[in-house]
Coordinates of C-alpha atoms in Angstrom, one line a residue:
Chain A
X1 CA 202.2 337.8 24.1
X2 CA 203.1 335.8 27.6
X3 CA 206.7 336.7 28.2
X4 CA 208.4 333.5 29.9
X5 CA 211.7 332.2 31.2
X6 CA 213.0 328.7 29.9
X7 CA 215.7 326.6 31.6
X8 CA 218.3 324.6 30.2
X9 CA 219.7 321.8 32.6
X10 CA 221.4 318.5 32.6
X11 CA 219.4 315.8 33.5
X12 CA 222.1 313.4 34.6
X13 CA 221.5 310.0 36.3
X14 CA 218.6 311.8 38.7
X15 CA 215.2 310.2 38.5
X16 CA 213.1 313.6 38.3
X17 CA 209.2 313.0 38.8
X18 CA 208.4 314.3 35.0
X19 CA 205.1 315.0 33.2
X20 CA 203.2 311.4 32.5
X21 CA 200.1 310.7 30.7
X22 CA 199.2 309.3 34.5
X23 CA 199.9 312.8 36.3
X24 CA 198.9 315.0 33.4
X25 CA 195.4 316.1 35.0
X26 CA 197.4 316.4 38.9
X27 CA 200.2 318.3 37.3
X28 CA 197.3 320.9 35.6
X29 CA 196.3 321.5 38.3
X30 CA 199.1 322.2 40.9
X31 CA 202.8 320.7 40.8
X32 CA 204.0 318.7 43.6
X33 CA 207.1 319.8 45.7
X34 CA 208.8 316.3 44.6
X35 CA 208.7 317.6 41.1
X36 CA 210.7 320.9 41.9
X37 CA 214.4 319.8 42.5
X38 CA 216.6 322.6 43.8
X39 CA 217.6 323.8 39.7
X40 CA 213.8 324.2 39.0
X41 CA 212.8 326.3 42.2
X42 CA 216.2 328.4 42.1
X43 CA 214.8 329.3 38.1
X44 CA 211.3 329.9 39.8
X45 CA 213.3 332.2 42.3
X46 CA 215.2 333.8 38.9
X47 CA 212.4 334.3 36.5
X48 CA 210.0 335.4 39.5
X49 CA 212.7 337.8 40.8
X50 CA 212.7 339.4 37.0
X51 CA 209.2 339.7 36.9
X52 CA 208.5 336.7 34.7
X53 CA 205.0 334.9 35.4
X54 CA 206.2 331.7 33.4
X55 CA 208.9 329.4 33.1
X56 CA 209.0 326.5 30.9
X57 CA 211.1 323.0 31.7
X58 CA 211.2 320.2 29.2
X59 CA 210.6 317.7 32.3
X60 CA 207.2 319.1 33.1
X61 CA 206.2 320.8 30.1
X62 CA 206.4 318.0 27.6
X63 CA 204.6 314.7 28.5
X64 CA 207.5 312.4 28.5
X65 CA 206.0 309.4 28.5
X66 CA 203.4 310.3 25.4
X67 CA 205.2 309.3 22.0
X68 CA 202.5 311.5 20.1
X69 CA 203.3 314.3 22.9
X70 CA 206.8 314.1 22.5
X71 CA 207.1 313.6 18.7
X72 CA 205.0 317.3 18.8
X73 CA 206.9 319.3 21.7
X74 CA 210.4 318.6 20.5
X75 CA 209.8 320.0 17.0
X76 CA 208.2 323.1 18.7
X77 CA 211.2 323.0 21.3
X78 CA 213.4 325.9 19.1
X79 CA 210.1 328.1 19.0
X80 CA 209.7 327.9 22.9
X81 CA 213.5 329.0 22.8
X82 CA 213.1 331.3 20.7
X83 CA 210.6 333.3 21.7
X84 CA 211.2 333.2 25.2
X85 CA 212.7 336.6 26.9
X86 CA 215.6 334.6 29.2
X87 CA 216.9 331.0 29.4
X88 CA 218.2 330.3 33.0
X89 CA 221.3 328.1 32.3
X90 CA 221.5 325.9 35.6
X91 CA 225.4 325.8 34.1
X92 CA 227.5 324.3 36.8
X93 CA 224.6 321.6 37.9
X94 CA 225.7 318.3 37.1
X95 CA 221.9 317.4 37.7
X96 CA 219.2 319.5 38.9
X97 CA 219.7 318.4 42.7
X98 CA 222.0 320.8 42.3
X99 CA 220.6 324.2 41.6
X100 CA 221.6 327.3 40.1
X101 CA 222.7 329.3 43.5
X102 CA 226.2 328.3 44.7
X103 CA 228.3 329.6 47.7
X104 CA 230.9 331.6 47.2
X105 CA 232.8 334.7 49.1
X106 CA 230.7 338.0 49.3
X107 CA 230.7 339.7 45.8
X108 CA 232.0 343.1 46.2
X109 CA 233.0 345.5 43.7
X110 CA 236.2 347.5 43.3
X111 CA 237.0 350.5 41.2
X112 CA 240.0 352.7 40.7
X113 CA 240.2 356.1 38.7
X114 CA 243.4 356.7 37.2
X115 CA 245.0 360.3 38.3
X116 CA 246.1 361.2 34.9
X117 CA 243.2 360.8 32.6
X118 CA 239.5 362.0 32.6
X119 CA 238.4 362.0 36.6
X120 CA 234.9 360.8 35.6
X121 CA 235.8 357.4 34.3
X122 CA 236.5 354.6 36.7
X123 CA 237.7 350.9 35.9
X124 CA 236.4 347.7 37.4
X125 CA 239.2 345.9 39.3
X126 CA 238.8 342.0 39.1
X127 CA 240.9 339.1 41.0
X128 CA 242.9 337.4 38.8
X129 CA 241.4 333.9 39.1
X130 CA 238.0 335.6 38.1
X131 CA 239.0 334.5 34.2
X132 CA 239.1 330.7 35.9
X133 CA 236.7 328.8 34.0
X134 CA 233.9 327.8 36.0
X135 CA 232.1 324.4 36.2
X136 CA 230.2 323.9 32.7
X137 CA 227.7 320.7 32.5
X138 CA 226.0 321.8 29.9
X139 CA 228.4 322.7 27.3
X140 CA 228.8 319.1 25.9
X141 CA 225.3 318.5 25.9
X142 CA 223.6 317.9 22.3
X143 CA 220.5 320.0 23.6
X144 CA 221.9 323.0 24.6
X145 CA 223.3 324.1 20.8
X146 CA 220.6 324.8 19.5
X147 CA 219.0 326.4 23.1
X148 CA 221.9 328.3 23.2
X149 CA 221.7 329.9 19.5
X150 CA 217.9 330.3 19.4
X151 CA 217.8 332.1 23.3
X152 CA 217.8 335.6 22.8
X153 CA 219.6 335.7 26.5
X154 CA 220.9 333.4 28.3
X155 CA 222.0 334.0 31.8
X156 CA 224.6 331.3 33.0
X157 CA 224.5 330.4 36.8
X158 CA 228.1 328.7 37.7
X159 CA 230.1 327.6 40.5
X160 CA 232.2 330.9 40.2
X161 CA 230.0 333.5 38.9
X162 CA 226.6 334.6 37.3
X163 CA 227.1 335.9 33.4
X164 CA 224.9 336.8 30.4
X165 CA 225.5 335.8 27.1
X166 CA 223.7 337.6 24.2
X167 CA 221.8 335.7 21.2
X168 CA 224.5 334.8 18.3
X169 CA 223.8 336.2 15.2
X170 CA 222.5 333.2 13.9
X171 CA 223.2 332.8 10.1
X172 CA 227.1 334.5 10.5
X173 CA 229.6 332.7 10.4
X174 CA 231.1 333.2 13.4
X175 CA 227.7 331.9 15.0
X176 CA 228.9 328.5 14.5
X177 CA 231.9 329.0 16.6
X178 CA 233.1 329.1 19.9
X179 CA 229.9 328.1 21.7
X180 CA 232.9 326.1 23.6
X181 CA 234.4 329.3 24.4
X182 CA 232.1 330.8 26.5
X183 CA 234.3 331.7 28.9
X184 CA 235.0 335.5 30.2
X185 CA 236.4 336.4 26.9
X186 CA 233.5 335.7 25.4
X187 CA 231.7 339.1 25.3
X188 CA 229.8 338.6 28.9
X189 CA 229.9 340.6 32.1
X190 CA 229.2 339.5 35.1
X191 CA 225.7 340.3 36.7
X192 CA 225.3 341.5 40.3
X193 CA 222.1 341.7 41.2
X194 CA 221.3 338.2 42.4
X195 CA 224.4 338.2 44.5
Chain B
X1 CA 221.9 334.1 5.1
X2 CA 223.0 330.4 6.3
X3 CA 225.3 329.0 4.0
X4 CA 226.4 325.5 3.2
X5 CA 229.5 326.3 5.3
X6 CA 227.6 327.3 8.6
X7 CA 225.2 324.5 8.5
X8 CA 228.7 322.0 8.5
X9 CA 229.9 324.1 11.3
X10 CA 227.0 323.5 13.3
X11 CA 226.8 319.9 12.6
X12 CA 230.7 319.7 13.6
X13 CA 230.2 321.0 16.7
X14 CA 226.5 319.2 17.2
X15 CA 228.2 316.2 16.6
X16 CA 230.9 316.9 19.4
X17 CA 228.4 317.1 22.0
X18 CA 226.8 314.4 24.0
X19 CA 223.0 312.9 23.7
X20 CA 221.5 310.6 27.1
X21 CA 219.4 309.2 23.9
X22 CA 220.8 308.6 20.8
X23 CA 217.4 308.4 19.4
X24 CA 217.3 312.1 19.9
X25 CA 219.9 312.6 17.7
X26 CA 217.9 314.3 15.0
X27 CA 215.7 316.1 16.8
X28 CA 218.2 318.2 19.6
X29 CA 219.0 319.3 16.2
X30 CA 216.1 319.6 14.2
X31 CA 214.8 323.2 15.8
X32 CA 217.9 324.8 14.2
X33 CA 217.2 323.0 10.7
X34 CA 213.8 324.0 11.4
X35 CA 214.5 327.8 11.9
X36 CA 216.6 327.6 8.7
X37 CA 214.1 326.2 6.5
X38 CA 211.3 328.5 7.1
X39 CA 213.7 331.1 6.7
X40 CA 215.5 329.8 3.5
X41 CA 213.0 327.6 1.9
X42 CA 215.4 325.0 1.9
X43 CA 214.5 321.2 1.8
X44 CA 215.8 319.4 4.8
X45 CA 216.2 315.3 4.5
X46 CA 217.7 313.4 7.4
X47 CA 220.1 316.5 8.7
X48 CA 221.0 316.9 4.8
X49 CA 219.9 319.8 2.5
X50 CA 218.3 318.8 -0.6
X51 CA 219.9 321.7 -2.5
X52 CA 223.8 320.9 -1.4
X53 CA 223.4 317.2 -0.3
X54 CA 226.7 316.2 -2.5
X55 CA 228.5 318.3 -0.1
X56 CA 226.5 317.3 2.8
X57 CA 227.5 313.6 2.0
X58 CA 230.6 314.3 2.4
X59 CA 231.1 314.2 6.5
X60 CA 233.6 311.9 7.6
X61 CA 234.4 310.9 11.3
X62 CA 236.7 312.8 13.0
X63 CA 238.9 310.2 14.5
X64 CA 239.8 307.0 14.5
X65 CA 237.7 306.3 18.2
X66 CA 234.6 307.5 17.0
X67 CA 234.3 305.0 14.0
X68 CA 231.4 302.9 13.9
X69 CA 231.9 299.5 15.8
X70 CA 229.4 296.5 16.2
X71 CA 228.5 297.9 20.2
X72 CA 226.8 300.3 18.6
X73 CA 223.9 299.9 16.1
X74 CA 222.6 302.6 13.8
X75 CA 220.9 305.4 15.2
X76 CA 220.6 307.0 11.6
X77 CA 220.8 306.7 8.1
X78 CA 224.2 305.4 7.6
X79 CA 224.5 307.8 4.7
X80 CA 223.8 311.0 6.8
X81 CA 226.6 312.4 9.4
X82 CA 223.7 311.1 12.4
X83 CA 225.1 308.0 12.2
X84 CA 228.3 308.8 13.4
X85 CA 229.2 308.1 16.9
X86 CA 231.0 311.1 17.3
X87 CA 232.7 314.0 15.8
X88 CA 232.3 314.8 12.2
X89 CA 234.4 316.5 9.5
X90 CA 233.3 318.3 6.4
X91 CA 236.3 318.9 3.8
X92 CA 237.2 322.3 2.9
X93 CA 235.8 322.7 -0.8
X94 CA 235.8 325.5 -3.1
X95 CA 233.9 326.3 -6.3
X96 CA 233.4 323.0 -6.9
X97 CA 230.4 321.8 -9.1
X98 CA 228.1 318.8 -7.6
X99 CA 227.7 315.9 -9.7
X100 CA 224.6 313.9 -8.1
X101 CA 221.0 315.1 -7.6
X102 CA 218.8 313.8 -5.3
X103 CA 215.6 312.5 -7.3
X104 CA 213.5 311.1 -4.6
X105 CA 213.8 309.4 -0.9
X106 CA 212.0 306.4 0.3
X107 CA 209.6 305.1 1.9
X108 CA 207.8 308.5 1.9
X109 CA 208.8 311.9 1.0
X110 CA 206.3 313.3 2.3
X111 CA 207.2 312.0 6.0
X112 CA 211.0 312.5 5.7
X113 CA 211.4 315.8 3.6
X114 CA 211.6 318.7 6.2
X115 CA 211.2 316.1 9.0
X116 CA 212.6 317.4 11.6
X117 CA 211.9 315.0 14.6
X118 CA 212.5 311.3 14.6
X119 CA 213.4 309.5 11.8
X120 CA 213.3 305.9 11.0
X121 CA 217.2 304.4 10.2
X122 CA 216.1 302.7 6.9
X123 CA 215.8 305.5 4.5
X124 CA 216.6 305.0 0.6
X125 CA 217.9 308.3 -0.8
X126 CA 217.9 307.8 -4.7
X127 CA 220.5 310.0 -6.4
X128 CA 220.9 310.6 -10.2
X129 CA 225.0 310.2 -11.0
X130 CA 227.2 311.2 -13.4
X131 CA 230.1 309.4 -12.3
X132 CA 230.5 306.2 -10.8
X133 CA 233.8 303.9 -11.4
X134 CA 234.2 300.9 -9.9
X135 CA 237.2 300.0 -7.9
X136 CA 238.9 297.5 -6.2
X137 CA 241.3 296.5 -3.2
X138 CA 244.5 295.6 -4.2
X139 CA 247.8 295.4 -2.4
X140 CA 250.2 298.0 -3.4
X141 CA 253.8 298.5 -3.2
X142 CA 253.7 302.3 -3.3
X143 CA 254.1 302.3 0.3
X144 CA 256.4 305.3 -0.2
X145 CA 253.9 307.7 -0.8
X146 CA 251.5 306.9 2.0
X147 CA 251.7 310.2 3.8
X148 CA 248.9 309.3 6.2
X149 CA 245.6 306.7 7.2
X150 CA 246.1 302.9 6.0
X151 CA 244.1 303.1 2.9
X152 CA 244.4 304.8 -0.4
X153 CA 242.9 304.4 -3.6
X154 CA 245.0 303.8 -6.5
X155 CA 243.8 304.5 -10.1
X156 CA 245.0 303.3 -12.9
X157 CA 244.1 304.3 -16.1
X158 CA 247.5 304.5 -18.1
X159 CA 250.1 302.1 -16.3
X160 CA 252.1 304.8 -16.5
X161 CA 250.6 306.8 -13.9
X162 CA 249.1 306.3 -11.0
X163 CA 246.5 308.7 -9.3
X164 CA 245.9 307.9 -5.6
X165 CA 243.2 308.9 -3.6
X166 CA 242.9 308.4 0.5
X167 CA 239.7 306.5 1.4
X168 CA 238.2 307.6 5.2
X169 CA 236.1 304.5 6.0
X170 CA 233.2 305.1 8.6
X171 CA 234.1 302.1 10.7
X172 CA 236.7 300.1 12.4
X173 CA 239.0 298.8 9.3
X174 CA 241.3 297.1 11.9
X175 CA 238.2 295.3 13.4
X176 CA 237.3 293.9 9.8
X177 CA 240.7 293.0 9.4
X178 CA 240.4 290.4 12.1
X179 CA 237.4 288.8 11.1
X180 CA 236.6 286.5 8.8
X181 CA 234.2 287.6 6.6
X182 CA 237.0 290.2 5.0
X183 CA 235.4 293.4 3.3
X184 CA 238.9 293.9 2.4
X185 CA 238.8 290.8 -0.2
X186 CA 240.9 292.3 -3.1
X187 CA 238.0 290.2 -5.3
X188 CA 235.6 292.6 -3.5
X189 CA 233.3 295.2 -6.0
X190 CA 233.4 298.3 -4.9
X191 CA 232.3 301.6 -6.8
X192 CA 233.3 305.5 -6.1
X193 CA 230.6 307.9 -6.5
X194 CA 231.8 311.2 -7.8
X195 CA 229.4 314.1 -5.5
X196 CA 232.1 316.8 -6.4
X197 CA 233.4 317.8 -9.8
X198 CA 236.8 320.0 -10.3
X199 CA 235.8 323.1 -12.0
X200 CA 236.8 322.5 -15.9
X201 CA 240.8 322.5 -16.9
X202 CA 241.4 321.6 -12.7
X203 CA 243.4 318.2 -12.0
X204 CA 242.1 315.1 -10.1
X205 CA 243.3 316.3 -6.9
X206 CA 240.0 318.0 -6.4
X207 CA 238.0 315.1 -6.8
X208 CA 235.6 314.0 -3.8
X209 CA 233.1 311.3 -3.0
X210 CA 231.9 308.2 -1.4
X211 CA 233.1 304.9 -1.0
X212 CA 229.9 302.0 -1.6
X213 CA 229.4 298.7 -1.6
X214 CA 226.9 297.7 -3.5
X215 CA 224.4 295.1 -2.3
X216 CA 222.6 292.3 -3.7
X217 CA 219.7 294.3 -4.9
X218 CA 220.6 296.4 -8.8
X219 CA 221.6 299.7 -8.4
X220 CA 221.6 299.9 -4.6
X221 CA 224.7 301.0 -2.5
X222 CA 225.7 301.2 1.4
X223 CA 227.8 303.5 2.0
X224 CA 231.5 302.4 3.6
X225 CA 233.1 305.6 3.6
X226 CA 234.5 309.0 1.5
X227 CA 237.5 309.3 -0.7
X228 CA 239.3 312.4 -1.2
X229 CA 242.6 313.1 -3.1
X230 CA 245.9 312.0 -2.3
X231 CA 248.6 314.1 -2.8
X232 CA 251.8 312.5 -2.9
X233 CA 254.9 312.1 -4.9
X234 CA 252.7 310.5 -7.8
X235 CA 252.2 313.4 -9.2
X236 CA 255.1 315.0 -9.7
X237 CA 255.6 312.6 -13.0
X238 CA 252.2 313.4 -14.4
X239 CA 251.6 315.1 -17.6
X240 CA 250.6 318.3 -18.0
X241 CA 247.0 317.4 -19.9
X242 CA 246.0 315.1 -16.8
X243 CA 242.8 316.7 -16.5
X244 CA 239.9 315.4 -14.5
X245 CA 237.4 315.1 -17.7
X246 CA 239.6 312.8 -19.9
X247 CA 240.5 310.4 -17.1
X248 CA 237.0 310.1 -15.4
X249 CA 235.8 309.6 -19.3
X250 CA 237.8 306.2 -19.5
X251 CA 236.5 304.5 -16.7
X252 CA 233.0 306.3 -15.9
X253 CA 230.0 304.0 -16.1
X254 CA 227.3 306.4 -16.5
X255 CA 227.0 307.1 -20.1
X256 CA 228.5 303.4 -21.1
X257 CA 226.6 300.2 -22.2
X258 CA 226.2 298.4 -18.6
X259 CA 223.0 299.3 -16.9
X260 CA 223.7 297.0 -14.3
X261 CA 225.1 299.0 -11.5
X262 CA 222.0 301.4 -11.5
X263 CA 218.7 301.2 -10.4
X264 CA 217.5 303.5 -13.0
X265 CA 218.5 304.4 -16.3
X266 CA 215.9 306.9 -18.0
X267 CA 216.2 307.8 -21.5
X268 CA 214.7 311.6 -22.0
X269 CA 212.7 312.8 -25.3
X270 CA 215.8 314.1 -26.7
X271 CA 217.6 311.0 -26.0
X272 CA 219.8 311.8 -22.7
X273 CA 220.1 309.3 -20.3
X274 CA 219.8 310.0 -16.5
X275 CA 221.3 307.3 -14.3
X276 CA 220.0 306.7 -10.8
X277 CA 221.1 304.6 -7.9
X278 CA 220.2 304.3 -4.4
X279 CA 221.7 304.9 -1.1
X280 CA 220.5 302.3 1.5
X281 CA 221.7 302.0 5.3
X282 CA 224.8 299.9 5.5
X283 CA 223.2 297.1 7.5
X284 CA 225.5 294.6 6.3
X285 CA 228.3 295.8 8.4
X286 CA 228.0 295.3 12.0
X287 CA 227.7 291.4 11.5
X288 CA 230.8 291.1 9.8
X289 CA 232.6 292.9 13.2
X290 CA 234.5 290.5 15.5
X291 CA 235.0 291.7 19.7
X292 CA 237.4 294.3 19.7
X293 CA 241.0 293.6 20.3
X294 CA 242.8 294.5 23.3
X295 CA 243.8 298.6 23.0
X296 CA 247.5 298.0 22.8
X297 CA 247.2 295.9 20.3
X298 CA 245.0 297.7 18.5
X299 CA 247.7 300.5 18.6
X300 CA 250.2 298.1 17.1
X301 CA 248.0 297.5 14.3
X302 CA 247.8 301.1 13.2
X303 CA 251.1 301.8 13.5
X304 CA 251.8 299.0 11.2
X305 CA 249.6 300.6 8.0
X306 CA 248.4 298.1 5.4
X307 CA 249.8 299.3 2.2
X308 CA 246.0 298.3 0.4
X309 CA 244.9 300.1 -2.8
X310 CA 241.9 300.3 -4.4
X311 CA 242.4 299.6 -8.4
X312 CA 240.0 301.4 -10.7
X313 CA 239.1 298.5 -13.0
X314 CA 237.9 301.3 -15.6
X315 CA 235.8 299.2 -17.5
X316 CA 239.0 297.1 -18.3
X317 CA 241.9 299.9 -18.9
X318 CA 244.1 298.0 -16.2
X319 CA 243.3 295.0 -17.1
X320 CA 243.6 295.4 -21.0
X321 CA 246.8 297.3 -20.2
X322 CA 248.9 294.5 -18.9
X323 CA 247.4 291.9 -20.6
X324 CA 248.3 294.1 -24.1
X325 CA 251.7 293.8 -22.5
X326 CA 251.3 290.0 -21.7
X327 CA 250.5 289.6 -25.4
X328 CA 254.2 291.0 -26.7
X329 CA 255.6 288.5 -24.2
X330 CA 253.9 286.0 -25.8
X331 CA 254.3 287.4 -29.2
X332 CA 257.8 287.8 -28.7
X333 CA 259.1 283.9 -28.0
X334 CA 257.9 282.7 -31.0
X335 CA 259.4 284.9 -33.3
X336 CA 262.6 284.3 -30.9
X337 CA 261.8 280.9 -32.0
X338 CA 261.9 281.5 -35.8
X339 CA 265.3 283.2 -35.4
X340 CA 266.9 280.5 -33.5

């Protein structure tokens, strides 16, 4: 079983150079730089970094100008979902000129033992803006429910900070809630090791 | 397990989301409905479940700005919650029992049962009834017992009593108010479909269904919107035996001697009928909108609520109630006559 990465982006207003019935045999066999706008590569840089060989991205992966292709890949779309091991959210990219990676102050870590309980435990010290929600395009998007129910991980690249979010339990209840409340509170920690 | 309430949880918050292409409506959907049939079994039709569509039918649109307006044309069946424009509701229900079955869809089954890509906007979805009453618009003075939304439906089988019941059209009422061709002619037909029956001894304030309009072909209905109880003041003075299966009794036509409104009436070997009609996209509408007023105005308008009811003509029991009372008028002078 090939173990592969997926991305889930806003397309926006930017004219991406997609898979066509006239660039299908080209696209085989290598992909053009044009075609890699700065969300793409940075989830090349994420799914390479975690020792994925694939990524899959509706824009080149689904000939978009191919009814027949189209009326094929977008049943099989919750499949690829599903069965892939991450999604790369490209979260706070209003398009993907915009990337996942976004500048912000050094991360650094801070813990503190308390002096009256048990001297092995420490506590994670945050600012207090880190609850701040960050810059979410994708959370109004149509697309991303079902991405974001049928991922079995999803790690969220924002403006403020990188964060996992586990596959709902689909089929609860509570699955078809607060997919708008994604926020800190949500059950997600933030990751380090890109930073 | 997926239950009827989780798939109209997901729909309401589908539906809050945004699409680049409406035509993709069905289909940044249709992985999840896909996931849940092969894991259920269940029969998908045009983001409806074969199994519970008489709850399914019953999405109405959030609010007021995301009713259906001439800009923009049908993206979906105008019976299924796709053809909203925006957010949809589904209405709290209980143990209620369904009252319509889904008997067959058109053009082909076979291309639109568990579909769950694009679908073509013209789909017929026959459904076998048990109730259907016809109704009309007609202004009302009850104006007192408006609690909220412009329209109600007022029902009238006794005089005496009056049920009402709110009506949530899909589109822009105020629009079709300005225009000339007037869906809100009180001469207008239009028939309630039943989907949800009170569980036996409850009272009419658990009944739910759609609004149609029928159209010029037998038996075939758009529909204009859901109605759902009303509960107001009204029924404070009604009688303790005002259950749901007397009243519907008086004015149901399934079961009476008019075959007219259906498109099917089949008689089984032991001699029950089965009544059918069809659901057909509501294609009639958009020509009938005018341009949108100006926003204020617009405003204005809803503030200042139309007191219109919708009269069950119940095969007549309105009708023959006043006129009964017409004939004692009449009765009455000429034996005033004799005495004089």
């Amino acid at each position: 079983m090939v173990e592969y990465a997926t991305l889930s982006h806003r397309w926006g207003n930017l004219r991406l150079h997609t898979l066509l019935t006239t660039n299908l045999n080209a696209f085989t066999a290598g992909i053009p730089t044009e075609a890699i706008p700065p969300s793409f590569s940075d989830a090349i840089t994420v799914a390479k970094y975690l020792g994925l060989g694939y990524l899959w991205i509706d824009t080149l992966c689904i000939v978009q100008d191919d009814p027949a292709d189209w009326q094929k890949e977008s049943v099989l779309m919750s499949d690829i979902y599903r069965n892939a091991v991450l999604n790369i959210a490209a979260t706070s990219a209003m398009d993907a000129s915009v990337g996942c990676f976004f500048k912000r102050p050094i991360s650094w870590r801070c813990q503190v033992q308390s002096t009256n309980q048990d001297p092995n435990k420490a506590y994670d010290v945050f600012p207090a803006d880190w609850n701040s929600p960050e810059t979410n395009y994708l959370v109004d998007r149509g697309w991303i429910l079902q991405e974001a129910i049928l991922s079995r991980r999803i790690l969220h690249f924002t403006d403020s900070q990188v964060f996992w979010a586990m596959q709902r339990a689909f089929g609860l209840r509570d699955s078809t809630h607060r997919l708008r409340e994604h926020g800190p509170r949500g059950g997600r920690r933030p990751l380090f090791i890109l930073l | 397990m997926v239950t009827r309430t989780d798939w109209h949880g997901l729909v309401k918050e589908y539906t809050c989301c945004k699409l680049s292409m409406p035509s993709d409506k069905f289909v940044a959907i249709g992985g999840l409905a896909k996931i849940i049939h092969q894991e259920h079994g269940w029969d998908y039709i045009a983001g409806l479940w074969w199994n519970t569509m008489a709850s399914d039918l019953l999405w109405t649109p959030n609010t007021r700005h995301h009713l259906r307006n001439s800009a923009n044309p049908l993206s979906a069946p105008s019976w299924s919650w796709a053809s909203a424009l925006g957010p949809v509701l589904f209405p709290k229900l209980t143990s209620d029992r369904a009252t319509v079955q889904v008997q067959s869809v058109w053009p082909s089954s076979s291309s639109l049962v568990n579909n769950f890509g694009q679908l073509p906007t013209l789909i017929r979805l026959r459904l076998r009834c048990h109730y259907l009453l016809p109704v009309k618009l007609s202004q009302m003075e009850l104006t007192h017992y408006v609690i909220e939304g412009p329209f109600k439906i007022c029902g009238t089988v006794d005089p005496a009593f009056v049920h009402m019941f709110h009506v949530d059209f899909d589109f822009d009422v105020e629009q079709l108010r300005n225009s000339t061709l007037s869906l809100l002619d009180p001469q207008k037909q239009f028939y309630c479909l039943v989907l949800l029956e009170p569980s036996s001894g409850s009272r009419l304030d658990k009944l739910h269904g759609l609004f149609l309009l029928p159209t010029e072909n037998q038996g075939e209905y758009q529909r204009v919107g859901t109605f759902k109880p009303k509960i107001c003041k009204v029924y404070d003075i009604l009688p303790p035996n005002d259950r749901f299966d007397e009243w519907i009794e008086a004015i149901n036509l399934v079961g009476g001697d008019s075959v007219a409104e259906f498109a099917d009436v089949v008689v089984r070997g032991d001699g029950l009928k089965y009544y059918f009609i069809d659901l057909v996209r509501a294609a009639y509408l958009p020509i009938m909108f005018h341009s949108c007023s100006s926003k204020k105005k617009k405003k204005n308008q809803f503030l200042e609520r139309v007191n219109l009811a919708l009269r069950l003509d119940g095969g007549g029991m309105y009708v023959s109630g006043s006129q009964k009372h017409e004939n004692v008028i009449v009765r009455g002078k000429p034996e005033t006559g004799c005495a004089g």
